[in-house]
Amino acid sequence: MTADAGTLHRPPIGSLLQREWFLAISALTSLAFLFHGPALFALLANPIWLTLIFIWLFSVVLGSALAVVRHADHLAERLGEPYGTLILTLAITTIEVVAITAVMQHGENNPTLVRDTLFAVVMIILNGMVGLSLLLGAWRRHEQRHNLQGANAYLGVIVPLATLSMIMPNFTHPNGGPGYSTVQQTVLAFISVGLYGVFLMLQTGRHRGFFIDDTEEAMPARHHADHQGPLWWPIVMLALYMSLVVFLVEQLAPPIDYFIETLRAPAALGGVIMAVLVATPEAISAVRASVANHLQRSVNIFLGSVLSTIGLTVPAMLVISHLTGNPVILGLDHSSPIMLVLTLALSIITFSSGRTHLMQGAVHLVLFVAYVLLIFET
């Protein structure tokens, strides 16, 4: 900040461009698959080439998604909560919908992909991400605080939507199958969008304070100095990286399909790969916030991510399913419903006091390990 003008120093455009070196990698990878995609995919039968193509695409998509998170974080610093987290969750949800659609449209239809991805996102975030965030945060500070009303608002919508989306279909299908009828899917889509819309009005309107930590609200302006610069810059970069991610994630579909269909890997792994892709950027952001003692920011990220996944991804995929003619099965099978109920119950207990500690993080991580093991046992 200059002493005379009292204004924040704004870095030159050249300095900003140097920070976006990964944009060149994403752009070059996109051009390679745009012009030489068929030739690159023609050799997927070679296990070594299949592995290289998958690692290449997955790494570039993940790196671009991390850039999306970085610029969303910059906007969060500039706009404040909850708008910054809202931008982040909507961007990641868009990536998730595009990724699932791309895999569904490529190769044999996988009617359980939406369900597997949805369940994997919930398990990775509510157990893996929450567990790691609470464990690392509490390891340094013994206890951390968050806004109890905000967590209750999130969970008050997540619990019914998760139940209606992944458990109830097993008991209401007219033919006894693990899915909803067309009418029931339509009702679920309207319920999901409606509840999410009401939640957004609460989050950005009269109850905005539920999602803000009072201690963070009083932080001095110098805390945000590192993110100062032209406001249009993170917006443009966010749009550019999102465009590249949308294209590249479609290119990721052939190797994933080949891996699952040809090599006979567990079908649930497709959903896990999609979930890891969309949850990792938010997981990194949430863990960093928790370690920095900004637990409210972490809570907004992981609970907001689960809510947007259920409230927006499910309706979007149901609409795409009807438009493309690819059926979608939402009901969980085997031990998954029990794992979901256990995770939701544990999350309610964890966030019921407004304080978190080491044991809570450890228990969530144990459930995440159990989920990973059950993928290969069912």
XYZ file of C-alpha atoms in Angstrom:
378
model
C 0.000 0.000 0.000
C 1.423 3.398 -0.928
C 1.956 5.826 1.954
C 0.550 8.849 0.187
C -2.368 7.531 -1.761
C -3.419 4.861 0.706
C -4.288 2.487 -2.121
C -3.305 -1.116 -2.578
C -0.497 -1.911 -4.987
C -1.774 -3.641 -8.093
C 0.650 -6.052 -9.779
C 1.373 -5.439 -13.480
C -0.256 -7.623 -16.133
C 3.103 -9.220 -16.960
C 3.448 -10.449 -13.381
C -0.082 -11.843 -13.460
C 0.638 -13.699 -16.717
C 3.722 -15.329 -15.203
C 1.548 -16.890 -12.524
C -0.648 -18.520 -15.171
C 2.041 -20.744 -16.724
C -0.269 -23.767 -16.401
C -2.707 -22.107 -18.786
C -0.223 -22.796 -21.609
C -0.083 -26.497 -20.679
C -3.876 -26.745 -20.644
C -4.165 -24.922 -23.965
C -1.474 -27.037 -25.685
C -3.053 -30.254 -24.390
C -6.452 -29.121 -25.662
C -4.994 -28.360 -29.103
C -3.263 -31.750 -29.198
C -6.504 -33.640 -28.569
C -8.540 -31.300 -30.758
C -6.449 -32.022 -33.849
C -4.972 -35.454 -33.063
C -7.527 -36.990 -30.699
C -8.509 -39.998 -32.880
C -4.860 -40.924 -33.427
C -4.070 -40.631 -29.722
C -7.061 -42.782 -28.731
C -6.420 -45.422 -31.415
C -3.720 -47.064 -29.269
C -5.675 -47.441 -26.020
C -5.390 -51.227 -26.308
C -1.753 -50.828 -25.317
C -1.735 -50.814 -21.476
C 1.272 -48.516 -21.276
C -0.252 -46.014 -23.713
C -3.621 -46.211 -21.917
C -1.891 -45.404 -18.627
C 0.071 -42.510 -20.128
C -2.991 -40.979 -21.811
C -5.036 -41.277 -18.623
C -2.307 -39.768 -16.408
C -1.700 -36.982 -18.931
C -5.346 -35.970 -19.226
C -6.179 -36.474 -15.555
C -3.183 -34.384 -14.457
C -3.974 -31.504 -16.816
C -7.684 -31.510 -15.915
C -6.840 -31.610 -12.212
C -4.290 -28.824 -12.585
C -6.790 -26.693 -14.471
C -9.443 -27.402 -11.832
C -6.979 -26.300 -9.150
C -6.516 -23.062 -11.085
C -10.299 -22.645 -11.064
C -10.249 -23.023 -7.284
C -7.383 -20.547 -6.970
C -9.208 -17.845 -8.885
C -12.459 -18.617 -7.071
C -10.528 -18.137 -3.814
C -9.314 -14.760 -5.083
C -12.890 -13.767 -5.818
C -13.877 -15.011 -2.365
C -11.338 -12.662 -0.814
C -12.632 -9.772 -2.896
C -16.361 -10.457 -2.635
C -16.414 -12.033 0.818
C -18.359 -15.017 2.036
C -20.609 -16.665 1.092
C -20.312 -15.428 -2.515
C -16.767 -16.690 -3.026
C -17.620 -20.197 -1.877
C -20.779 -20.108 -3.980
C -18.739 -19.327 -7.103
C -16.395 -22.196 -6.278
C -19.134 -24.779 -5.719
C -21.024 -23.797 -8.880
C -17.833 -24.022 -10.958
C -16.983 -27.477 -9.593
C -20.576 -28.654 -10.075
C -20.374 -27.623 -13.730
C -17.198 -29.665 -14.150
C -18.888 -32.636 -12.485
C -21.959 -32.526 -14.732
C -19.823 -32.254 -17.879
C -17.570 -35.118 -16.761
C -20.437 -37.486 -15.966
C -22.240 -36.616 -19.191
C -19.100 -37.208 -21.262
C -18.543 -40.674 -19.775
C -22.229 -41.576 -20.127
C -22.241 -40.594 -23.794
C -19.092 -42.535 -24.624
C -19.116 -46.306 -24.974
C -21.684 -48.535 -23.282
C -24.289 -46.840 -21.154
C -23.540 -46.971 -17.435
C -26.849 -46.255 -15.655
C -25.242 -46.291 -12.207
C -22.499 -43.735 -12.993
C -24.469 -40.785 -11.607
C -25.271 -42.693 -8.433
C -21.701 -43.933 -7.997
C -20.269 -40.443 -8.568
C -22.769 -38.823 -6.210
C -22.080 -41.374 -3.482
C -18.311 -41.104 -3.996
C -18.445 -37.300 -3.713
C -20.385 -37.545 -0.452
C -17.986 -40.139 0.983
C -14.841 -38.327 -0.148
C -16.013 -34.946 1.152
C -17.968 -35.781 4.314
C -15.473 -38.426 5.442
C -12.137 -37.914 3.682
C -12.130 -34.124 3.342
C -13.865 -33.400 6.654
C -11.704 -35.925 8.499
C -8.431 -34.554 7.148
C -9.459 -30.931 7.696
C -10.548 -31.487 11.293
C -7.577 -33.701 12.092
C -4.930 -31.295 10.807
C -6.707 -28.229 12.176
C -7.186 -29.708 15.632
C -3.635 -31.075 15.685
C -2.381 -27.487 15.727
C -5.089 -25.807 17.814
C -6.784 -28.545 19.890
C -10.251 -27.098 19.183
C -11.687 -25.051 16.356
C -14.935 -23.118 16.162
C -17.457 -22.623 13.403
C -20.877 -21.040 13.055
C -23.311 -23.674 14.333
C -26.315 -22.142 12.577
C -24.594 -22.309 9.208
C -23.648 -25.984 9.581
C -27.204 -26.820 10.680
C -28.599 -25.005 7.649
C -26.391 -27.044 5.317
C -27.148 -30.381 6.953
C -30.843 -29.582 7.194
C -30.976 -29.647 3.385
C -28.282 -32.272 2.703
C -29.877 -35.004 4.812
C -33.325 -35.062 3.134
C -31.914 -34.574 -0.381
C -29.344 -37.363 0.076
C -32.042 -39.683 1.413
C -34.484 -38.879 -1.390
C -31.781 -39.218 -4.056
C -29.895 -42.345 -3.011
C -31.952 -44.354 -0.491
C -35.621 -43.776 -1.243
C -35.401 -45.002 -4.891
C -34.875 -48.540 -3.570
C -38.353 -48.524 -2.015
C -40.559 -46.587 -4.425
C -39.903 -47.942 -7.940
C -43.084 -49.530 -9.336
C -41.145 -52.579 -10.576
C -39.115 -52.992 -7.426
C -35.862 -51.862 -9.029
C -33.304 -49.410 -7.654
C -34.636 -46.358 -9.414
C -37.418 -43.794 -9.746
C -40.126 -43.693 -12.368
C -40.214 -40.739 -14.766
C -42.771 -38.894 -12.655
C -40.794 -39.533 -9.482
C -37.597 -38.301 -11.131
C -39.371 -35.120 -12.186
C -40.612 -34.525 -8.647
C -37.116 -35.154 -7.266
C -35.596 -32.661 -9.720
C -38.048 -29.929 -8.721
C -37.585 -30.662 -5.015
C -33.784 -30.534 -5.322
C -33.689 -27.299 -7.295
C -36.377 -25.724 -5.116
C -34.653 -26.511 -1.822
C -31.309 -25.376 -3.184
C -32.885 -22.129 -4.354
C -34.402 -21.505 -0.922
C -31.036 -22.238 0.662
C -29.315 -19.718 -1.631
C -31.816 -17.039 -0.601
C -31.023 -17.801 3.033
C -27.263 -17.889 2.412
C -27.050 -14.637 0.480
C -29.945 -12.801 2.116
C -31.191 -12.196 5.608
C -29.222 -15.070 7.169
C -25.903 -14.406 5.480
C -24.333 -14.126 8.937
C -24.879 -17.869 9.502
C -22.017 -18.571 7.076
C -19.512 -16.023 8.357
C -17.169 -16.401 11.291
C -17.241 -13.247 13.419
C -13.472 -13.436 13.955
C -12.876 -13.593 10.201
C -15.291 -10.759 9.595
C -13.108 -8.501 11.745
C -9.833 -9.361 10.022
C -7.820 -6.328 8.904
C -7.727 -5.345 5.279
C -4.074 -6.318 4.970
C -5.123 -9.982 5.160
C -6.541 -9.616 1.657
C -3.686 -7.641 0.197
C -2.148 -10.597 -1.638
C -5.303 -11.009 -3.700
C -5.647 -7.404 -4.772
C -5.519 -6.578 -8.465
C -7.931 -5.937 -11.319
C -11.244 -7.575 -10.456
C -11.729 -8.632 -14.064
C -8.536 -10.710 -13.997
C -9.715 -13.641 -11.793
C -13.083 -13.566 -13.592
C -11.457 -13.901 -17.041
C -9.007 -16.550 -15.838
C -11.813 -18.487 -14.156
C -13.773 -18.522 -17.428
C -10.714 -19.556 -19.474
C -9.746 -22.431 -17.202
C -13.364 -23.577 -16.978
C -13.603 -23.700 -20.788
C -10.435 -25.787 -21.016
C -11.615 -28.136 -18.257
C -14.956 -28.680 -20.005
C -13.166 -29.682 -23.213
C -10.464 -31.816 -21.595
C -12.822 -33.701 -19.326
C -14.674 -34.884 -22.431
C -11.377 -36.265 -23.733
C -10.930 -38.137 -20.458
C -14.054 -40.205 -21.099
C -12.583 -42.728 -23.612
C -9.732 -43.959 -21.374
C -12.075 -44.216 -18.372
C -14.626 -46.193 -20.385
C -11.943 -48.435 -21.833
C -10.546 -49.110 -18.387
C -13.930 -50.046 -16.891
C -15.538 -51.890 -19.824
C -12.576 -53.618 -21.417
C -10.486 -54.405 -18.349
C -13.574 -55.287 -16.249
C -12.701 -53.011 -13.361
C -15.381 -52.409 -10.664
C -18.072 -50.167 -12.153
C -17.996 -47.951 -9.059
C -14.433 -46.902 -9.923
C -15.803 -44.705 -12.719
C -17.741 -42.706 -10.166
C -14.726 -42.588 -7.845
C -12.509 -41.176 -10.621
C -15.098 -38.479 -11.393
C -15.485 -37.698 -7.697
C -11.726 -37.431 -7.110
C -11.482 -35.096 -10.078
C -14.106 -32.682 -8.782
C -13.459 -33.028 -5.035
C -9.664 -32.741 -4.921
C -9.484 -28.985 -5.677
C -12.050 -28.218 -3.008
C -10.359 -30.631 -0.595
C -7.065 -28.761 -0.919
C -8.788 -25.430 -0.375
C -10.726 -26.726 2.648
C -7.674 -28.305 4.305
C -5.629 -25.130 3.816
C -8.387 -23.051 5.381
C -8.666 -25.382 8.364
C -4.909 -25.415 8.968
C -4.984 -21.598 8.825
C -7.693 -21.685 11.532
C -10.448 -20.562 9.160
C -12.727 -23.489 9.922
C -15.852 -21.629 8.831
C -14.363 -21.321 5.354
C -13.739 -25.097 5.380
C -17.289 -25.806 6.522
C -18.667 -23.614 3.756
C -16.550 -25.462 1.198
C -17.197 -29.086 2.050
C -20.839 -28.831 3.113
C -21.576 -26.430 0.254
C -19.933 -28.834 -2.189
C -22.064 -31.767 -1.045
C -25.211 -29.660 -1.163
C -24.530 -28.349 -4.663
C -23.654 -31.857 -5.885
C -26.969 -33.260 -4.695
C -29.096 -30.176 -5.274
C -27.790 -29.310 -8.748
C -25.978 -32.325 -10.234
C -28.843 -34.760 -9.685
C -31.498 -32.583 -11.422
C -29.071 -31.743 -14.239
C -28.248 -35.399 -14.859
C -31.923 -36.408 -14.737
C -32.695 -33.829 -17.425
C -29.740 -34.986 -19.542
C -30.848 -38.586 -19.059
C -34.281 -37.826 -20.522
C -32.818 -35.812 -23.399
C -30.273 -38.473 -24.378
C -32.341 -41.554 -23.614
C -29.710 -42.976 -21.227
C -31.411 -44.358 -18.104
C -30.173 -43.373 -14.651
C -30.307 -45.565 -11.541
C -30.063 -43.575 -8.309
C -30.715 -46.152 -5.585
C -27.639 -47.427 -3.745
C -27.036 -51.154 -3.373
C -25.201 -53.588 -1.101
C -23.760 -51.861 1.993
C -23.769 -48.360 0.523
C -27.093 -47.192 2.067
C -25.788 -48.081 5.530
C -22.554 -46.196 4.879
C -24.521 -43.158 3.720
C -26.803 -43.149 6.775
C -23.810 -43.611 9.080
C -21.944 -40.741 7.405
C -24.905 -38.375 7.610
C -25.515 -39.260 11.279
C -21.845 -38.752 12.128
C -21.799 -35.402 10.308
C -24.782 -34.205 12.350
C -22.968 -35.167 15.561
C -19.673 -33.601 14.435
C -21.173 -30.197 13.638
C -23.785 -30.100 16.422
C -21.735 -28.137 18.966
C -19.977 -25.461 16.959
C -16.596 -26.882 18.029
C -14.469 -29.624 16.512
C -11.566 -31.666 17.856
C -9.068 -34.373 16.939
C -11.261 -37.428 17.603
C -13.962 -36.279 15.195
C -11.482 -36.002 12.355
C -10.094 -39.475 13.104
C -13.542 -41.101 13.062
C -14.442 -39.514 9.725
C -11.172 -40.791 8.221
C -11.919 -44.320 9.487
C -15.256 -44.253 7.668
C -13.501 -43.082 4.513
C -11.078 -46.025 4.690
C -14.047 -48.379 5.151
C -15.709 -46.900 2.056
C -12.583 -47.450 -0.066
C -12.274 -51.063 1.085
C -15.939 -51.803 0.368
C -15.561 -50.689 -3.270
C -13.536 -53.840 -3.963
C -15.564 -56.144 -1.729
C -19.056 -55.632 -3.212
